[in-house]
Structure formats: C-alpha cells, structure tokens
Amino acid sequence: MRTYRLVNGPMKDRLDAYLSNAFIPAARRAGCGPVGVFTVAIGSESPSVHVLVPYPSIEDFVALPGRLSADPSYTTAAGSF
C-alpha cells in the first residue's frame, strides 16, 4: 500500500498521469497486479490517493524498484513526474 498525500492543485492530475501511464503498466510488466487506486476526497486525509499493489512474493516486492529503474518504458513515461 502506497499513500500519496496531496494538496489541492495540479499535483492530482500529475499523479493520475504517472500512475496510469508509468507506474501501473510497469508494475504489471514486472508481474504485480491487479493494482488498485483509491482516492480520498472527503475527510481529514483529503486529498490523498492510496495505491494497493499486490506482489506475487516478497522477493518481487523487494525487486520492484530495480525493475522499474531498468524498464526504459517506465523511465521515459515517469520522467516528467
């Protein structure tokens, strides 16, 4: 579970673009998924986004950052974020 705490403004759109165009496709290519994205719009933690990433194993959890940095599609798509 990853939590992104945001402030009102353009960051929400940038995070949405990063998740849909870079992180989720790369995580799927690395064998993770399905990835769930949940937005908190009301309450003390709003605005925030929770990203639930199921991993096949603890080894895959540990390996994901290295797999992401070695994925050229991910690094290109995530560059602006």
Coordinates of C-alpha atoms in Angstrom, one line a residue:
M1 CA 0.0 0.0 0.0
R2 CA 1.4 3.4 -1.0
T3 CA -0.2 6.6 0.1
Y4 CA 0.2 9.9 -1.6
R5 CA -0.9 12.9 0.4
L6 CA -1.6 15.8 -1.9
V7 CA -2.6 19.5 -1.8
N8 CA -5.3 20.9 -3.9
G9 CA -4.0 21.9 -7.3
P10 CA -2.3 20.4 -10.3
M11 CA -0.5 17.6 -8.5
K12 CA -3.5 15.3 -8.5
D13 CA -3.6 15.4 -12.3
R14 CA 0.2 14.8 -12.5
L15 CA -0.1 11.8 -10.1
D16 CA -3.0 10.4 -12.1
A17 CA -0.9 10.6 -15.3
Y18 CA 2.1 9.0 -13.6
L19 CA 0.0 6.1 -12.2
S20 CA -1.9 5.4 -15.4
N21 CA 0.9 6.0 -17.9
A22 CA 4.0 4.9 -16.0
F23 CA 3.7 3.0 -12.7
I24 CA 0.7 0.7 -13.2
P25 CA 1.8 -0.5 -16.7
A26 CA 5.4 -1.1 -15.4
A27 CA 4.2 -2.9 -12.3
R28 CA 2.1 -5.1 -14.4
R29 CA 5.1 -5.9 -16.7
A30 CA 7.0 -6.8 -13.5
G31 CA 4.3 -9.3 -12.6
C32 CA 2.4 -7.3 -10.0
G33 CA -1.3 -6.7 -10.0
P34 CA -4.1 -6.1 -10.3
V35 CA -3.2 -2.6 -9.0
G36 CA -6.0 -0.7 -7.2
V37 CA -6.1 3.1 -6.9
F38 CA -8.4 4.7 -4.4
T39 CA -8.9 8.4 -3.9
V40 CA -9.9 10.0 -0.6
A41 CA -11.9 13.1 -1.5
I42 CA -13.6 13.9 1.9
G43 CA -12.2 13.9 5.4
S44 CA -9.0 14.7 7.3
E45 CA -6.7 12.9 4.8
S46 CA -8.1 14.5 1.7
P47 CA -6.9 14.9 -0.9
S48 CA -4.9 11.7 -0.9
V49 CA -4.5 8.6 -3.1
H50 CA -4.0 5.1 -1.9
V51 CA -2.3 2.6 -4.3
L52 CA -2.7 -1.1 -3.5
V53 CA 0.0 -3.2 -5.2
P54 CA -0.3 -7.0 -4.8
Y55 CA 3.1 -8.7 -5.3
P56 CA 3.4 -12.4 -6.1
S57 CA 6.1 -12.8 -3.4
I58 CA 8.3 -10.8 -1.0
E59 CA 11.1 -11.2 -3.5
D60 CA 9.1 -9.4 -6.1
F61 CA 8.3 -6.6 -3.6
V62 CA 12.0 -6.1 -2.9
A63 CA 12.9 -6.3 -6.6
L64 CA 10.3 -3.9 -8.0
P65 CA 12.4 -0.6 -7.6
G66 CA 15.2 -2.2 -9.5
R67 CA 12.9 -3.5 -12.2
L68 CA 11.3 -0.1 -12.5
S69 CA 14.6 1.7 -13.0
A70 CA 15.7 -0.9 -15.6
D71 CA 12.4 -0.5 -17.6
P72 CA 13.0 2.0 -20.4
S73 CA 9.3 2.5 -21.0
Y74 CA 8.8 3.3 -17.3
T75 CA 11.7 5.8 -17.1
T76 CA 10.5 7.6 -20.2
A77 CA 6.9 7.8 -19.0
A78 CA 7.8 8.7 -15.5
G79 CA 10.4 11.3 -16.4
S80 CA 8.1 14.3 -16.1
F81 CA 6.8 13.2 -12.7

